[in-house]
mmCIF file of C-alpha atoms in Angstrom:
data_model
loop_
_atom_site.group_PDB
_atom_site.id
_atom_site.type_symbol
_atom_site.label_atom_id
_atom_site.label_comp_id
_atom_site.label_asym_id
_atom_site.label_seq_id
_atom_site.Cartn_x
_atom_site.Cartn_y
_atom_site.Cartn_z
ATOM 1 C CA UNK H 1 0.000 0.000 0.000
ATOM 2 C CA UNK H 2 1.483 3.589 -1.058
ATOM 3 C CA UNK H 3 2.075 5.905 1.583
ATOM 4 C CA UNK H 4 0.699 9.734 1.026
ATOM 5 C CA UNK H 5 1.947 12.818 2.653
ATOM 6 C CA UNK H 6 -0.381 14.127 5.001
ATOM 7 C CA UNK H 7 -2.653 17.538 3.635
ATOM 8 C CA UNK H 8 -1.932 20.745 4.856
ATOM 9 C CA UNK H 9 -5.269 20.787 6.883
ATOM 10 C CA UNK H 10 -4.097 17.286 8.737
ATOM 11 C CA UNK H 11 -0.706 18.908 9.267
ATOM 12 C CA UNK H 12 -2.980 22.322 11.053
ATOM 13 C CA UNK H 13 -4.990 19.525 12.931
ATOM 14 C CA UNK H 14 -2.157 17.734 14.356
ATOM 15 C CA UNK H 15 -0.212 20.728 15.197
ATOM 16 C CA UNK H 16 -3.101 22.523 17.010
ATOM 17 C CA UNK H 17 -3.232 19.380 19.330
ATOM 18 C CA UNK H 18 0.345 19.346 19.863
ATOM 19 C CA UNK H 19 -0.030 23.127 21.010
ATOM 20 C CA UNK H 20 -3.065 22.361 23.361
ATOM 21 C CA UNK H 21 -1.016 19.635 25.178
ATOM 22 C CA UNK H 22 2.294 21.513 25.336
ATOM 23 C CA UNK H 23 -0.062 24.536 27.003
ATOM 24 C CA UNK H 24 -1.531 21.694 29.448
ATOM 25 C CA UNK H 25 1.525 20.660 30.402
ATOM 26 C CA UNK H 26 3.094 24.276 31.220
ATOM 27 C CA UNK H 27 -0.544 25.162 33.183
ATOM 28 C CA UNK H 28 -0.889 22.248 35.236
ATOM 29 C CA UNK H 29 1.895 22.810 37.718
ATOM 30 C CA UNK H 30 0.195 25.968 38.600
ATOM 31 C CA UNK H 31 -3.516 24.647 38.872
ATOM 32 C CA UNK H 32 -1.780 22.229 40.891
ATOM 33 C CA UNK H 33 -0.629 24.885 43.095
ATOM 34 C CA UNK H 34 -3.844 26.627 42.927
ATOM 35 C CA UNK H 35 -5.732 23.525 43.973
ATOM 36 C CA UNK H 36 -3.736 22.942 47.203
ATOM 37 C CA UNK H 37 -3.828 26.924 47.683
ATOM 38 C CA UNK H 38 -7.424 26.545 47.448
ATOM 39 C CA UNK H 39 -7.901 23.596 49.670
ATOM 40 C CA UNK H 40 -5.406 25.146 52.674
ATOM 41 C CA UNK H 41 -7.667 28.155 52.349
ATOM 42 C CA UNK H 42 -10.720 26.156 53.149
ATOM 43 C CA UNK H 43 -9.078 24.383 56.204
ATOM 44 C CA UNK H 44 -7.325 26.977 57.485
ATOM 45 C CA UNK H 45 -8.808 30.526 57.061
ATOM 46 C CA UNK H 46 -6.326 33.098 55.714
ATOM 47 C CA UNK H 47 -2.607 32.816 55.206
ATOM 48 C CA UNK H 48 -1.853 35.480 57.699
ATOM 49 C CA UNK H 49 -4.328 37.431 59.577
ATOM 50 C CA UNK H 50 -1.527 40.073 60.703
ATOM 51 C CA UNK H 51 -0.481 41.186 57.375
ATOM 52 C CA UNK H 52 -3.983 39.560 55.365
ATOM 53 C CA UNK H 53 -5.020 43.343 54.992
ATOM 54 C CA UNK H 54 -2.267 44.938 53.702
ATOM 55 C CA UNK H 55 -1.625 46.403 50.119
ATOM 56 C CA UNK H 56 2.391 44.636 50.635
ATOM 57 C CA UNK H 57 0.150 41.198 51.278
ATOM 58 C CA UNK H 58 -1.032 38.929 48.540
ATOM 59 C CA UNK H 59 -4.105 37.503 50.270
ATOM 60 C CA UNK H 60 -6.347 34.014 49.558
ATOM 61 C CA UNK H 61 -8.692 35.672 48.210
ATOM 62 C CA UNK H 62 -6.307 36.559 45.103
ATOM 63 C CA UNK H 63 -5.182 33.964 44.643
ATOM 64 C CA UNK H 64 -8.351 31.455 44.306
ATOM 65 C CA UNK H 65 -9.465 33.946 41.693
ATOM 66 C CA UNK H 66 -7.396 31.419 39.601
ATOM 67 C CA UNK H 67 -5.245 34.492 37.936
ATOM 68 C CA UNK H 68 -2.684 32.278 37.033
ATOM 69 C CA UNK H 69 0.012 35.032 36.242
ATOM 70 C CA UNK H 70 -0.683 37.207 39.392
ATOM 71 C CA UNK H 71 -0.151 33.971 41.589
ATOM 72 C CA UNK H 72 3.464 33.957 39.008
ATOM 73 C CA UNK H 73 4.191 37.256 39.818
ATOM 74 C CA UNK H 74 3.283 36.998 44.079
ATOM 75 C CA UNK H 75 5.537 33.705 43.442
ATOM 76 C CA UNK H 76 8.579 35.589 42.013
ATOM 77 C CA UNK H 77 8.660 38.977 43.596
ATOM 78 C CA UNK H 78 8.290 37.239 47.167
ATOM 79 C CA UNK H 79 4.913 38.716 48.418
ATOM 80 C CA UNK H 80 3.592 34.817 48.601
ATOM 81 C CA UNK H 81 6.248 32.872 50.078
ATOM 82 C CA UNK H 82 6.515 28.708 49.930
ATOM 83 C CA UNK H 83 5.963 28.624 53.655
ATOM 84 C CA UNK H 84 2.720 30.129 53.183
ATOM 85 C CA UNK H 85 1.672 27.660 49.996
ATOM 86 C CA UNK H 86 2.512 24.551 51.761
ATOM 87 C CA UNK H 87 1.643 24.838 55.030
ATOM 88 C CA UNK H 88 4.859 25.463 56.959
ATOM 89 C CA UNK H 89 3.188 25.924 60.388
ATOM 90 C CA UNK H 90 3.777 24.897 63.853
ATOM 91 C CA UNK H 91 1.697 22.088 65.414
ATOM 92 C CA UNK H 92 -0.216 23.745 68.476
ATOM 93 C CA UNK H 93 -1.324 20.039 69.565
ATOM 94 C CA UNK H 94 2.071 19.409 69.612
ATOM 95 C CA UNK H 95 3.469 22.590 71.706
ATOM 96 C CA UNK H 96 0.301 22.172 73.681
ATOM 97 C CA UNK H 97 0.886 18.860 75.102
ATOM 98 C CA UNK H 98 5.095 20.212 75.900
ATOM 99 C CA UNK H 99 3.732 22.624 77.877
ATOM 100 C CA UNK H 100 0.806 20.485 79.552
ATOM 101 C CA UNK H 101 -2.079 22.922 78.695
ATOM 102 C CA UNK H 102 -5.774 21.665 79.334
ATOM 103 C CA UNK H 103 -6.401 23.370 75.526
ATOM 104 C CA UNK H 104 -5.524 19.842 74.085
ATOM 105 C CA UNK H 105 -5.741 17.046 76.455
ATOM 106 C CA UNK H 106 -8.939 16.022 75.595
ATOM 107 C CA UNK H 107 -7.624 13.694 72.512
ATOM 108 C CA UNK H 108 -5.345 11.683 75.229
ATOM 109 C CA UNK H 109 -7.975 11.387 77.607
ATOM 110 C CA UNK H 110 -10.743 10.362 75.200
ATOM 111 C CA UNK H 111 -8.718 7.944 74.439
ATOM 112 C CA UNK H 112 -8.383 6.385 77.596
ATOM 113 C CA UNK H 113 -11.805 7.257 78.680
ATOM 114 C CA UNK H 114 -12.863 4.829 75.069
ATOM 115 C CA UNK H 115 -10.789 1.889 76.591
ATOM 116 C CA UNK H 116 -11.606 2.544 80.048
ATOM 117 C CA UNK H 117 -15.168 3.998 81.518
ATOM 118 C CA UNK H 118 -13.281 4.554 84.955
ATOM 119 C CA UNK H 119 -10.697 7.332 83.102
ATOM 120 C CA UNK H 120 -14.053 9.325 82.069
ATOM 121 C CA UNK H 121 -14.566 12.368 83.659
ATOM 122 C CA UNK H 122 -18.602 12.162 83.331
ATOM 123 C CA UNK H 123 -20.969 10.364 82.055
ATOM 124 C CA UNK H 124 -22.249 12.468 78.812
ATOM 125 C CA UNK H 125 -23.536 11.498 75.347
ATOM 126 C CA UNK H 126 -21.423 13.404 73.418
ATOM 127 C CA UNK H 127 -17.825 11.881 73.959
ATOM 128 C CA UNK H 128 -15.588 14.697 73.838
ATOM 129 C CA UNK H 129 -17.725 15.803 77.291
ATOM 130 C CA UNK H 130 -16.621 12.887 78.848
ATOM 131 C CA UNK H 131 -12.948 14.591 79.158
ATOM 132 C CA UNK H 132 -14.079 17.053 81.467
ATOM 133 C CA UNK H 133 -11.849 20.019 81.603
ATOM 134 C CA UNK H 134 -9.451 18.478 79.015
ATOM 135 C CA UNK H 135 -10.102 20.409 75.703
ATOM 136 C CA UNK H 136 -9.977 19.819 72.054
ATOM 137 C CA UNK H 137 -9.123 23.323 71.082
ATOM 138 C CA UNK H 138 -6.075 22.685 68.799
ATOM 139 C CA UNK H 139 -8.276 22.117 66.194
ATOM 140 C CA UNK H 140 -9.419 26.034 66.389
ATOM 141 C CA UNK H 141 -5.600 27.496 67.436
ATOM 142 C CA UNK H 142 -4.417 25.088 64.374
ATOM 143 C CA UNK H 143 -6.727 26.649 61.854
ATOM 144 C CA UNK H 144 -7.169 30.807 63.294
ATOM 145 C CA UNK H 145 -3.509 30.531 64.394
ATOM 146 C CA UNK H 146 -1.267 28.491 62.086
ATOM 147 C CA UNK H 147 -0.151 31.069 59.715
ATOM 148 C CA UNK H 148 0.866 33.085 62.300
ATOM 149 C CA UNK H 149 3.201 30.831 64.004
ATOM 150 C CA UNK H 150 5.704 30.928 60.560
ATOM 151 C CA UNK H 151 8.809 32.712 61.200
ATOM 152 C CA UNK H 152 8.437 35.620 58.863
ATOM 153 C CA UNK H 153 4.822 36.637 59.304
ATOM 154 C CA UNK H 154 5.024 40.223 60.276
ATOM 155 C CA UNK H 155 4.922 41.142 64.020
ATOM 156 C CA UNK H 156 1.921 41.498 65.935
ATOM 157 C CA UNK H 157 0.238 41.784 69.192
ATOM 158 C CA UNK H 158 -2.093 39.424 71.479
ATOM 159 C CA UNK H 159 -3.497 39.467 74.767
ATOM 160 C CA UNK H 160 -4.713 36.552 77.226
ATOM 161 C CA UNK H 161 -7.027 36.780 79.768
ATOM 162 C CA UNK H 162 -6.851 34.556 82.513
ATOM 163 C CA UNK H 163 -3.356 33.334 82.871
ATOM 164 C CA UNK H 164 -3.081 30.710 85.880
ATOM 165 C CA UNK H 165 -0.381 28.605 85.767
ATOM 166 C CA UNK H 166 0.434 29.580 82.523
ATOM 167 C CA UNK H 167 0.858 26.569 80.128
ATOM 168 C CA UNK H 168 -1.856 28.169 77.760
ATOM 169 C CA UNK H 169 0.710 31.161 77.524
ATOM 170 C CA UNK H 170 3.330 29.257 77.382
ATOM 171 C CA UNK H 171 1.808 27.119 74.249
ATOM 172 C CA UNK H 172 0.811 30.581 72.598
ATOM 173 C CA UNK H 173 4.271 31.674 73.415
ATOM 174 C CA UNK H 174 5.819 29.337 71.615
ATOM 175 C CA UNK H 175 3.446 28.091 68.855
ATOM 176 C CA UNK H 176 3.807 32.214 67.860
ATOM 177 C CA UNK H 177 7.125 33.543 68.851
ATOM 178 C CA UNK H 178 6.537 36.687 66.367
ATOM 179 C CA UNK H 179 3.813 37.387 68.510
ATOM 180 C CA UNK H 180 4.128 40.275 71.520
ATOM 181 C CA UNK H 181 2.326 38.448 73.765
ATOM 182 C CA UNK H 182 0.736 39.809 76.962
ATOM 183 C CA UNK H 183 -1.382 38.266 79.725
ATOM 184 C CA UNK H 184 -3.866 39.375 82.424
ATOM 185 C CA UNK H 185 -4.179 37.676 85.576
ATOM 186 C CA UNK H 186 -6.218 38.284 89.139
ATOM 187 C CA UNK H 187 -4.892 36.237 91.720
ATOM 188 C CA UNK H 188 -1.588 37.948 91.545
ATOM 189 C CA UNK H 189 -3.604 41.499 92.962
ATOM 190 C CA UNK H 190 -3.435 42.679 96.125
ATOM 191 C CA UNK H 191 -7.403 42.430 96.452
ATOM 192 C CA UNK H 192 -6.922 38.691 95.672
ATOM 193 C CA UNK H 193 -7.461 36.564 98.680
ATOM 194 C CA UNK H 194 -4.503 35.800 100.074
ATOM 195 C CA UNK H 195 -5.626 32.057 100.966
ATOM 196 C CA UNK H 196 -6.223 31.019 97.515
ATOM 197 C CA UNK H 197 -2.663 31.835 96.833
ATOM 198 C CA UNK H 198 -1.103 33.238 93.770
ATOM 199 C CA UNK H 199 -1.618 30.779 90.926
ATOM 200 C CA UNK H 200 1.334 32.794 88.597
ATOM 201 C CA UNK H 201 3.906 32.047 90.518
ATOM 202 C CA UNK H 202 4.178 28.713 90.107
ATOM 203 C CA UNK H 203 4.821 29.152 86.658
ATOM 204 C CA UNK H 204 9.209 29.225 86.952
ATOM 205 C CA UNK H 205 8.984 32.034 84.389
ATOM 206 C CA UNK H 206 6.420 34.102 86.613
ATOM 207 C CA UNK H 207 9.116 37.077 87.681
ATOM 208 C CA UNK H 208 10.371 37.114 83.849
ATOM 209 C CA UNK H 209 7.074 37.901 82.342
ATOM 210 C CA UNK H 210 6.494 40.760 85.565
ATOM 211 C CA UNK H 211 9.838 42.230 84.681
ATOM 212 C CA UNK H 212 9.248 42.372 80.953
ATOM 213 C CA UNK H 213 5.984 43.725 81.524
ATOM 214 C CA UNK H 214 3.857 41.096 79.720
ATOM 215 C CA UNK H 215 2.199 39.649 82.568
ATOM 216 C CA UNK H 216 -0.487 42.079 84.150
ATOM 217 C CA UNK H 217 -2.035 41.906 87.036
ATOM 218 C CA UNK H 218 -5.490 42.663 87.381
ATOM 219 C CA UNK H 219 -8.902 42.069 86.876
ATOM 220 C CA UNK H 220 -10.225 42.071 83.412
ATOM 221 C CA UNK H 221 -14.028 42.394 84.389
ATOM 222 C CA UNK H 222 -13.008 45.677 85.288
ATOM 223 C CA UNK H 223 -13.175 48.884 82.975
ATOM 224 C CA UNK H 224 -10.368 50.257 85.437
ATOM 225 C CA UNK H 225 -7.826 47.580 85.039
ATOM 226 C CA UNK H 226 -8.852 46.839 81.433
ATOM 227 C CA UNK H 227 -7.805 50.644 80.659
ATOM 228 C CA UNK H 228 -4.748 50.697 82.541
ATOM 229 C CA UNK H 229 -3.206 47.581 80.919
ATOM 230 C CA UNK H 230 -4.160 48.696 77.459
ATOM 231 C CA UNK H 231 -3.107 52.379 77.801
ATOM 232 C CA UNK H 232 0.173 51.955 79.692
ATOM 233 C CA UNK H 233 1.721 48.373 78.809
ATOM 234 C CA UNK H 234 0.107 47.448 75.120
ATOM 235 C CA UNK H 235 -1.301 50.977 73.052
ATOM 236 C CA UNK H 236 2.383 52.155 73.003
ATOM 237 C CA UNK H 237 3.986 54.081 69.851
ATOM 238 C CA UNK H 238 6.068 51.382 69.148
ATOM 239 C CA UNK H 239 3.701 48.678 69.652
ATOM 240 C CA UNK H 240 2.497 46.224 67.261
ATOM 241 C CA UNK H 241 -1.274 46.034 66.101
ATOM 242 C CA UNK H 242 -3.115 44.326 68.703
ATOM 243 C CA UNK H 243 -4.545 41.634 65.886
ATOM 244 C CA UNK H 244 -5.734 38.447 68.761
ATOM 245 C CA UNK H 245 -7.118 38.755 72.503
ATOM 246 C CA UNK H 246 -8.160 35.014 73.840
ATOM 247 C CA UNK H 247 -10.493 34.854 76.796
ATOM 248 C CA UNK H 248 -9.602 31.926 79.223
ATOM 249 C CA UNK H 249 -10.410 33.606 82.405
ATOM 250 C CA UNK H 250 -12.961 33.154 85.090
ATOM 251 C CA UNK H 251 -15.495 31.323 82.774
ATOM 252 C CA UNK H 252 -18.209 33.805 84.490
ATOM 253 C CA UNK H 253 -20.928 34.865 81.356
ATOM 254 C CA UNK H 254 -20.680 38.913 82.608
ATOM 255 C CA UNK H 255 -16.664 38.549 82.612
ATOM 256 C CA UNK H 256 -16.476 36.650 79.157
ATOM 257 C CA UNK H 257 -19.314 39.507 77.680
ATOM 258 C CA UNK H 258 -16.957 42.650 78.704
ATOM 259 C CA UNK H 259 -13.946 40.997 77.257
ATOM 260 C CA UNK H 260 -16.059 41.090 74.417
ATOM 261 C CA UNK H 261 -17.321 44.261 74.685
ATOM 262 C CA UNK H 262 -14.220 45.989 75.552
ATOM 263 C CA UNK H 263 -11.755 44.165 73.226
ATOM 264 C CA UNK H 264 -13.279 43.591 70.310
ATOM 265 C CA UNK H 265 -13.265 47.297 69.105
ATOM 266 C CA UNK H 266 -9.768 47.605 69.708
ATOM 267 C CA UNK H 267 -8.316 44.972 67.281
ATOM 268 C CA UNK H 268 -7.158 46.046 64.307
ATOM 269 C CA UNK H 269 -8.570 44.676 61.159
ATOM 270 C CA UNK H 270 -8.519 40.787 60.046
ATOM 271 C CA UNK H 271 -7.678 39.771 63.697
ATOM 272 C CA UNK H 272 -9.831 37.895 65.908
ATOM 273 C CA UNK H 273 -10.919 37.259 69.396
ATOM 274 C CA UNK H 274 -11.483 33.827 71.058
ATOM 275 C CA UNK H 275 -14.240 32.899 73.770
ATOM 276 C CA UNK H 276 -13.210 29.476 75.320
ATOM 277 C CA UNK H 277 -15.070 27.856 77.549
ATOM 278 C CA UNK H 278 -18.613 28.532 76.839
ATOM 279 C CA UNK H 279 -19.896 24.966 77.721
ATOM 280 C CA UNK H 280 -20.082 22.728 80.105
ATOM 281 C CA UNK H 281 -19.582 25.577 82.409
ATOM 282 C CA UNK H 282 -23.244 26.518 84.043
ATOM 283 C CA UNK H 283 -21.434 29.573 84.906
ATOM 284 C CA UNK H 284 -21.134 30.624 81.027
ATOM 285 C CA UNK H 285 -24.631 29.533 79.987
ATOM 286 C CA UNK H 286 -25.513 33.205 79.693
ATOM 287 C CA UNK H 287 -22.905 33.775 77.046
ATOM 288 C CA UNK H 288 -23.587 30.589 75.132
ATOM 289 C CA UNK H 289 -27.511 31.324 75.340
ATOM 290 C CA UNK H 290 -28.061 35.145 75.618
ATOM 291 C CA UNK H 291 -25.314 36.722 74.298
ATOM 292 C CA UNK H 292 -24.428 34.239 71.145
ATOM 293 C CA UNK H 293 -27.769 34.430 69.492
ATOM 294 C CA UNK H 294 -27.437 37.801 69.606
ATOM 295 C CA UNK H 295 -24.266 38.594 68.066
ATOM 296 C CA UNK H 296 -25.280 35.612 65.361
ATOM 297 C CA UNK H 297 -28.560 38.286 64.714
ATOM 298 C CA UNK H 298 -26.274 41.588 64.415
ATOM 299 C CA UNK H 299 -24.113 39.371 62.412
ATOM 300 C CA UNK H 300 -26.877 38.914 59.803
ATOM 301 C CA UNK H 301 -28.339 42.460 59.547
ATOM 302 C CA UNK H 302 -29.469 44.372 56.821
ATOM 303 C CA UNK H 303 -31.177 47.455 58.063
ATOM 304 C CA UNK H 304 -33.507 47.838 55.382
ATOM 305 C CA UNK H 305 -37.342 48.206 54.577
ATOM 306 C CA UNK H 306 -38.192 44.507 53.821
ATOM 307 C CA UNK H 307 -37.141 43.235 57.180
ATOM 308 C CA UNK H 308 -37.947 44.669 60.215
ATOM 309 C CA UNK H 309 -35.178 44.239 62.605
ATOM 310 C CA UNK H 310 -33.362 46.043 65.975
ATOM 311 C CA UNK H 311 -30.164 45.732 66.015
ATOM 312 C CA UNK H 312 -28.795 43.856 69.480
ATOM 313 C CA UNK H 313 -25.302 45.230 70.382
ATOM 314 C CA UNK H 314 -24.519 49.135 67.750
ATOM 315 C CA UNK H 315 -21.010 49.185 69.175
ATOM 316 C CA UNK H 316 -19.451 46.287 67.595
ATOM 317 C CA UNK H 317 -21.964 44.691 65.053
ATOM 318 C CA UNK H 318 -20.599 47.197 61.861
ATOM 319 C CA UNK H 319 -17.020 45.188 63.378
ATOM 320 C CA UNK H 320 -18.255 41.635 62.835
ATOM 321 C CA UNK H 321 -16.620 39.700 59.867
ATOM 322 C CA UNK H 322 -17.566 36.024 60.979
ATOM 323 C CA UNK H 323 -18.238 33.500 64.371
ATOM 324 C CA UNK H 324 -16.916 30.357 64.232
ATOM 325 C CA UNK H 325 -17.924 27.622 66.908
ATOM 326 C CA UNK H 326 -16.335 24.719 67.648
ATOM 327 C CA UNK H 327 -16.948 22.558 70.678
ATOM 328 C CA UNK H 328 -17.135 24.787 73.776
ATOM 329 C CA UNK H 329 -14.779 27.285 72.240
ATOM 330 C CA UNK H 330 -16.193 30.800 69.581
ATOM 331 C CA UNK H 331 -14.068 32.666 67.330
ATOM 332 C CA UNK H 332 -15.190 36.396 66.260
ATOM 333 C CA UNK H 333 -13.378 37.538 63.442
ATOM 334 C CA UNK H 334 -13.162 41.442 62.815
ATOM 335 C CA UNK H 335 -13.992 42.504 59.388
ATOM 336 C CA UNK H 336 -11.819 45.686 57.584
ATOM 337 C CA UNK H 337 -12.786 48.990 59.520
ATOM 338 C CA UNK H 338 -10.639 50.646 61.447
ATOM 339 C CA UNK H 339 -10.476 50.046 65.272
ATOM 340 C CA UNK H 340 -11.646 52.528 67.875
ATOM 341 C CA UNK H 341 -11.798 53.123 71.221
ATOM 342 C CA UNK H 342 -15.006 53.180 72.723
ATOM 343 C CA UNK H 343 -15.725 55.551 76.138
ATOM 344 C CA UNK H 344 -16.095 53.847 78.937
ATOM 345 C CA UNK H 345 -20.306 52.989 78.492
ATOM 346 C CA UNK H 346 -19.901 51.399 75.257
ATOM 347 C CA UNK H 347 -16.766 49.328 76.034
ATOM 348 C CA UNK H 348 -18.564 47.770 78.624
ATOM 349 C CA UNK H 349 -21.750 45.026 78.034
ATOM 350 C CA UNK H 350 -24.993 46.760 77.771
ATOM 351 C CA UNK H 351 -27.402 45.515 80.208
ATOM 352 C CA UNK H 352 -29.147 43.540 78.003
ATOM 353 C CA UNK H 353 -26.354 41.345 76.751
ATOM 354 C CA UNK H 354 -27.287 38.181 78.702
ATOM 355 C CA UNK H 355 -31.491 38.757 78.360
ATOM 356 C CA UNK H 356 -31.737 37.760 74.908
ATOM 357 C CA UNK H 357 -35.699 37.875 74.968
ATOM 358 C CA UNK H 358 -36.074 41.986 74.102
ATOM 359 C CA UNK H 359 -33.539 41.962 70.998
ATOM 360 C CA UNK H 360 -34.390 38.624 69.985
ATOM 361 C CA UNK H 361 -38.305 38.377 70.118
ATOM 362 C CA UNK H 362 -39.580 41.431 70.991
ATOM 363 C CA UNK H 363 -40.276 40.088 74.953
ATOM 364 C CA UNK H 364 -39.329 41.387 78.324
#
């Protein structure tokens, strides 16, 4: 059989389909690299809340736009770093456990509790209750946290209330050592009964943290104390933004609502503040049931003709960007606006903030 020579519209048809693979081949690397980008993003929240607002940051939401040259260009002129694409973050359930924190025990003891009823700590349908005070909260720290525990995320500023012995400081410490971290603490006052003891100092690092002046004492229920560690020892020139507070204090519903109240307002943009402990403490029901819903509400307002609706708490709804629950532990992320700094009445909860009835259903 005679061979012929191809036509010049076979030759066109062959060479276009060489061309579309040769194209596939050169794109897929970076869809590849989009795909993971777009999967870490889903799991983890944004690369790096510090920075995720700034015009020097190239931020997730740029890059799942599937621009394919601008990720190139963040690639080569350094404003998206590898660290960031692949994940290079510390391991808080790790550090956690090092330092002996009850934020991620609860794994362990589960464990045990599974293999053993006698290692439960109660009796409770849901299993992770049956760890008692032993948390699962790495899962939350992992996710809000992890791109701010790289090495070169830009410096920034967070504040813990409530801290004890100090193994959750310790953990934030050293899951974020970029991080100017601060702490408030009570039992280290002078108003603090003296027979309960000072729970700080048995932390060996206690007299460190007082010298350097990140450990505060003082009561953060009170507008006072709240003022005086936030005017004299944090909102200095040379600060940097305050972008995370985390309340782990007395677990009382008023105490966790003005750390709400107070703080929220005063974190910059993109950073967020963290409620733990809102169940299976009786003594936070009021903030799980009363003040929750109504943040959720504010969270969801319109303000328009179609839908009649009150809004529950003016001085930090137009702040809300998102609430993220996980088991016994909330997250409120603040959106882009500026911070402020609230007078003294609206830093503190309004009197309705735990008596959800009025803003929620119209009822007394």
């Amino acid at each position: 059989m005679a061979l012929s020579h191809p036509s010049s519209t076979q030759l066109k048809k062959v060479r276009g389909k060489s061309n579309r693979v040769s194209i596939l081949l050169r794109v897929l690397p970076v869809l590849t690299i989009l795909s993971v980008t777009f999967l870490m993003q889903s799991e983890r929240g944004s690369f790096v809340f510090p920075a995720q607002n700034s015009n020097e940051e190239i931020n997730s939401a740029q890059i799942v736009a599937n621009d394919i040259d601008f990720l190139e260009m963040g690639l080569n002129t350094g404003k998206i770093n590898s660290a960031q694409i692949v994940g290079n973050d510390r391991d808080f359930l790790e550090i956690g456990l090092k330092t002996g924190t009850d934020k991620v025990l609860g794994p362990r003891r589960l464990e045990k509790c599974r293999k053993d009823a006698k290692d439960c700590v109660r009796d409770a349908v849901e299993p992770k209750c049956r760890t008692g005070a032993r948390h699962f909260y790495h899962t939350v720290y992992q996710k809000w946290l992890g791109s701010s525990s790289i090495d070169n995320v830009e410096p920034f500023q967070f504040l813990e209330i409530g801290f004890y012995h100090g193994e959750g400081y310790d953990a934030y410490t050293t899951f974020m050592p970029r991080g100017e971290a601060h702490s408030m603490e009570i039992s280290c006052t002078k108003q603090w009964p003296e027979k309960w003891g000072n729970f700080a100092m048995t932390n060996p690092r206690y007299q460190e943290y007082r010298d350097k002046q990140r450990l505060h004492c003082g009561d953060a229920s009170k507008y006072e104390d709240l003022k005086r560690v936030w005017n004299t020892k944090m909102k200095r020139p040379d600060a940097p933004p305050l972008k995370l507070v985390i309340d782990d204090g007395s677990h009382l519903a008023i105490h966790m609502a003005t750390t709400l109240f107070f703080w929220f307002p005063r974190i910059e943009p993109g950073g967020i503040l963290v409620v733990e402990d809102i169940q299976p403490i009786k003594m936070a029901n009021e903030f799980r049931l009363h003040l929750l819903p109504q943040v959720m509400k504010d969270l969801h307002y319109c303000g328009d003709d179609r839908v009649k609706d009150d809004v529950c708490f003016p001085t930090i709804r137009h702040l809300l960007q998102s609430i993220h629950c996980e088991m016994h532990i909330c997250v409120f992320e603040r959106n882009n606006e500026p911070s402020e700094e609230p007078d003294e009445e609206h830093s503190m909860p309004p009197p309705h903030a735990l008596k959800s009835k009025k803003c929620l259903f119209g009822e007394d």
